[in-house]
Amino acid sequence: MIGVFDSGLGGLTVLRKLAERFPDISFCYLGDHANVPYGNRPSDMIVELTRRGVEALFLRGARLALLGCNTATAVAARRLQQNWLPGAGWAGHNVVGIVAPTVEAATQTPWAVTTPQYPQKFNSDLVAVFGTTRTITSGVYREEIRKRCPRVEVIQQICAHLAGAIEDEASREELNGLVREGVLALIEQTRGALPHRAILGCTHFPLVEDLFRAHLPPSTRILSQPEIVADSLEDYLSRHPHYLGGFHPQPRNLTMLTTGDAAEISARAAVFWPEAPPFEHVAIEARVV
Ligand code: DGL
């Protein structure tokens, strides 16, 4: 069983793709709706909330926890992998994030390769990255893309309130206004130059991809993070099949957990994923404020 973690509903954009791609694999999803959004929270708090979420998934039987969240990945993935997991008593378990596969797709370079390779070293595209405050201020996308493609210009744009507005079921008009504002601010940064590609670097944003599509120039290609993550997980599991565990129930299980209100979250999830199974409430620890 594979665990998928997000601060809220955003990781469902990834889970939905994974559930489609891997019809025989069981998944356990955890949305930390009690604490969403993470994007403007202090880094140490994001690390701690993510650690609890990952541990809850391990306790449910997942051996691999995929952070279906750019903010958690950008801020917490490395710290959990290096500082927590080795001494946490979870031998045979792992945490992986979604920044690495996205950078691989954006640079057409494997993550393990950290120096510019031909022909990508001559790539001089303009790449736009939209994300939460914490993802963008971490600088991880710019840094990791430019390591591999030093001539690529990476323009980052914080969309501080978009994930929260999506969680709060803001009106289409309000969401449209926030996306428009983000795209205009980005184009102002590029001084009118049109991005070749755009990374929607927050898993909530595919829920308003049509609005990004409407405001971005038609020539800008939007990289689909759920698709990229599914490709990458397929490759990862072929190299590390032990993370799937030994027993595969038929039909496979999709377990949906939330730290929020199960009925409310189930109703909201069904709006964009009608086949989503109902959520159950899980109490991890006291709500962090
Ligand atoms: N969906 C998340 C991301 O990919 C987090 C959004 C939030 O909680 O602020 O960044």
XYZ file of C-alpha atoms and ligand atoms in Angstrom:
299
model
C 0.000 0.000 0.000
C 1.198 3.485 -0.841
C 0.408 6.509 1.331
C -0.319 9.901 -0.211
C -0.229 12.998 1.975
C -1.390 16.559 1.408
C -2.445 19.490 3.543
C -5.951 19.149 2.143
C -7.697 18.363 -1.125
C -4.797 19.191 -3.462
C -3.118 15.793 -3.252
C -6.297 14.261 -4.641
C -5.336 15.645 -8.047
C -2.297 13.364 -7.769
C -4.093 10.426 -6.132
C -6.781 10.431 -8.797
C -4.159 10.010 -11.495
C -2.345 7.321 -9.492
C -5.558 5.387 -8.846
C -6.205 5.402 -12.605
C -2.643 4.470 -13.552
C -2.219 1.683 -10.972
C -5.553 -0.159 -10.794
C -4.074 -2.980 -8.661
C -2.273 -0.898 -6.065
C -3.923 0.073 -2.779
C -3.561 3.679 -1.623
C -4.216 5.431 1.656
C -4.740 9.186 1.341
C -4.443 11.610 4.219
C -5.524 15.252 3.939
C -4.651 17.401 6.930
C -7.783 19.525 6.628
C -7.543 20.572 10.262
C -4.419 22.552 9.407
C -4.814 23.482 5.734
C -3.430 25.635 4.148
C 0.238 25.005 4.856
C 1.592 27.451 2.289
C 2.001 30.502 4.526
C 2.969 28.604 7.712
C 6.452 28.682 9.268
C 8.790 25.990 7.955
C 9.279 24.172 11.276
C 5.536 23.806 11.663
C 5.204 22.398 8.130
C 7.927 19.858 8.914
C 6.189 18.761 12.108
C 2.723 18.542 10.524
C 4.141 16.572 7.613
C 6.001 14.221 9.956
C 2.776 13.451 11.835
C 0.933 12.864 8.583
C 3.608 10.518 7.276
C 3.668 8.626 10.556
C -0.127 8.236 10.456
C 0.193 6.718 6.974
C 2.934 4.344 8.144
C 0.726 3.305 11.085
C -2.017 2.446 8.580
C 0.370 0.098 6.789
C 1.944 2.238 4.057
C 5.650 1.615 3.546
C 6.066 4.476 1.151
C 4.599 7.922 1.837
C 4.356 10.165 -1.191
C 4.038 13.831 -0.320
C 1.394 14.905 -2.838
C 2.111 18.464 -1.837
C 4.777 20.828 -3.135
C 4.901 22.839 0.074
C 5.506 19.779 2.251
C 8.020 18.474 -0.275
C 9.909 21.756 -0.634
C 10.101 22.370 3.100
C 9.991 18.967 4.779
C 10.959 16.096 2.445
C 14.718 16.343 2.803
C 14.552 17.052 6.539
C 12.336 14.031 7.141
C 14.461 11.771 4.931
C 17.741 12.845 6.501
C 16.985 13.865 10.087
C 13.880 11.954 11.123
C 13.485 8.687 9.221
C 16.879 7.110 10.007
C 16.257 7.222 13.787
C 12.466 6.956 13.836
C 12.138 3.176 13.976
C 10.559 2.885 10.546
C 13.121 0.675 8.824
C 11.988 -0.373 5.350
C 9.828 2.754 4.988
C 10.468 5.841 2.905
C 9.154 9.326 2.180
C 9.304 10.763 -1.332
C 8.200 14.104 -2.694
C 6.991 15.544 -5.973
C 9.503 18.285 -6.681
C 12.174 15.889 -8.019
C 9.966 14.311 -10.732
C 8.687 17.725 -11.743
C 12.226 19.068 -12.085
C 13.177 15.943 -14.056
C 10.294 16.556 -16.453
C 11.021 20.280 -16.741
C 14.716 19.724 -17.444
C 14.497 16.379 -19.248
C 17.325 15.319 -16.954
C 17.323 12.555 -14.334
C 17.395 13.819 -10.739
C 20.680 12.001 -10.076
C 22.338 14.105 -12.776
C 23.082 17.452 -11.182
C 25.311 19.026 -13.811
C 24.246 20.378 -17.211
C 24.161 17.693 -19.908
C 24.007 18.029 -23.678
C 21.547 19.001 -25.210
C 19.751 20.438 -22.181
C 22.652 22.688 -21.253
C 21.776 24.786 -24.313
C 18.125 25.001 -23.324
C 17.277 28.671 -22.839
C 13.540 28.427 -22.228
C 11.628 30.700 -19.926
C 9.888 28.565 -17.291
C 7.203 29.951 -14.996
C 6.591 28.390 -11.576
C 3.454 29.178 -9.588
C 3.300 28.018 -5.969
C 2.542 28.798 -2.359
C 4.609 31.302 -0.400
C 6.701 28.595 1.244
C 7.350 26.629 -1.954
C 8.454 29.720 -3.844
C 10.551 31.230 -1.050
C 12.312 27.859 -0.627
C 13.658 28.528 -4.145
C 13.804 24.782 -4.744
C 12.391 24.833 -8.277
C 14.650 27.628 -9.469
C 17.720 26.123 -7.864
C 17.180 22.557 -9.053
C 16.183 23.533 -12.598
C 19.117 25.918 -13.026
C 21.601 23.353 -11.709
C 20.704 21.168 -14.663
C 19.809 23.862 -17.203
C 21.762 27.013 -16.318
C 20.464 28.947 -19.311
C 16.838 28.365 -18.488
C 15.265 31.407 -16.924
C 12.977 30.440 -14.041
C 10.435 33.053 -13.029
C 8.621 32.227 -9.810
C 5.310 33.612 -8.704
C 3.746 33.287 -5.263
C -0.011 32.702 -5.295
C -0.415 33.134 -1.551
C -4.163 32.776 -1.262
C -5.119 30.449 -4.089
C -4.820 27.058 -2.321
C -6.754 28.401 0.681
C -9.457 29.813 -1.583
C -9.799 26.458 -3.371
C -10.121 24.705 0.010
C -12.702 27.261 1.128
C -14.756 26.685 -2.034
C -14.424 30.270 -3.157
C -16.586 31.294 -6.105
C -15.271 30.790 -9.652
C -15.161 34.547 -9.951
C -12.917 34.875 -6.930
C -10.673 32.015 -8.072
C -10.494 33.536 -11.535
C -9.431 36.840 -9.994
C -6.655 35.176 -7.971
C -5.321 33.230 -10.976
C -5.460 36.313 -13.177
C -3.606 38.327 -10.555
C -0.887 35.645 -10.331
C -0.436 35.401 -14.094
C -0.340 39.197 -14.519
C 2.254 39.513 -11.748
C 4.338 36.851 -13.446
C 4.147 38.556 -16.856
C 5.147 41.795 -15.168
C 8.250 40.021 -13.824
C 9.127 38.700 -17.298
C 8.573 42.223 -18.691
C 6.178 40.839 -21.239
C 8.259 37.841 -22.382
C 6.066 34.771 -22.782
C 6.944 31.684 -20.737
C 7.549 28.573 -22.817
C 6.381 26.313 -20.000
C 4.541 26.733 -16.727
C 4.748 24.522 -13.663
C 1.649 24.655 -11.478
C 3.781 23.967 -8.409
C 0.936 23.366 -5.981
C -1.252 20.287 -6.188
C -4.337 22.390 -5.555
C -3.781 24.352 -8.755
C -4.775 21.616 -11.257
C -8.279 22.166 -9.859
C -8.190 25.574 -11.552
C -5.964 24.601 -14.475
C -8.618 25.822 -16.906
C -8.290 29.305 -15.361
C -4.482 29.225 -15.692
C -4.988 28.048 -19.287
C -7.319 30.959 -19.960
C -4.920 33.587 -18.580
C -1.552 32.205 -19.695
C -0.474 32.854 -23.284
C -1.729 30.093 -25.617
C 1.875 29.209 -26.486
C 2.769 28.405 -22.857
C 2.691 24.672 -22.185
C 1.392 23.745 -18.743
C 3.275 20.798 -17.237
C 0.811 18.341 -15.695
C 2.180 17.451 -12.296
C -0.235 14.543 -11.566
C 0.795 12.883 -14.836
C 4.489 13.509 -14.166
C 4.214 12.060 -10.654
C 2.425 8.947 -11.951
C 5.198 8.361 -14.519
C 7.828 8.804 -11.868
C 6.124 6.504 -9.337
C 5.848 3.803 -11.990
C 9.579 3.974 -12.545
C 10.319 4.146 -8.796
C 8.181 1.109 -7.951
C 9.749 -0.928 -10.729
C 13.087 -0.310 -9.000
C 11.774 -0.608 -5.418
C 8.873 -3.100 -5.494
C 9.326 -3.942 -1.787
C 7.531 -0.684 -0.886
C 4.340 -2.298 -2.137
C 4.466 -4.925 0.620
C 3.645 -8.587 0.099
C -0.140 -8.800 0.149
C -2.316 -7.254 -2.559
C -6.039 -7.388 -1.727
C -8.413 -7.804 -4.651
C -10.117 -5.496 -5.337
C -7.587 -2.956 -4.217
C -8.333 -0.621 -1.306
C -8.565 3.136 -1.517
C -8.655 4.484 2.026
C -9.395 8.164 2.444
C -8.517 9.873 5.704
C -8.941 13.452 6.810
C -8.139 15.298 10.006
C -11.192 17.431 9.201
C -14.891 16.750 8.923
C -15.320 13.515 6.953
C -18.795 14.238 5.527
C -17.873 17.731 4.407
C -14.585 16.632 2.803
C -16.263 13.673 1.060
C -18.810 16.036 -0.478
C -16.127 18.460 -1.644
C -13.906 15.715 -3.079
C -16.820 14.287 -5.057
C -17.218 17.581 -6.930
C -14.068 17.031 -8.935
C -13.571 13.297 -8.433
C -16.975 11.603 -8.517
C -15.456 8.136 -7.939
C -13.606 9.226 -4.797
C -14.472 6.877 -1.917
C -15.849 8.537 1.230
C -13.419 9.945 3.771
C -13.126 8.864 7.382
C -11.957 11.147 10.131
C -8.632 10.430 11.754
C -7.352 12.237 14.812
C -3.584 12.602 14.627
C -2.818 14.967 17.466
C -4.123 18.243 18.757
C -4.639 20.850 16.089
C -1.616 23.074 15.626
C -2.435 26.771 15.670
N -1.316 21.425 -2.175
C -0.185 21.957 -1.538
C 0.970 22.239 -2.439
O 1.148 21.471 -3.391
C -0.339 22.873 -0.362
C -1.217 24.040 -0.420
C -1.349 24.644 0.968
O -1.699 23.906 1.884
O -1.047 25.833 1.114
O 1.741 23.122 -2.222
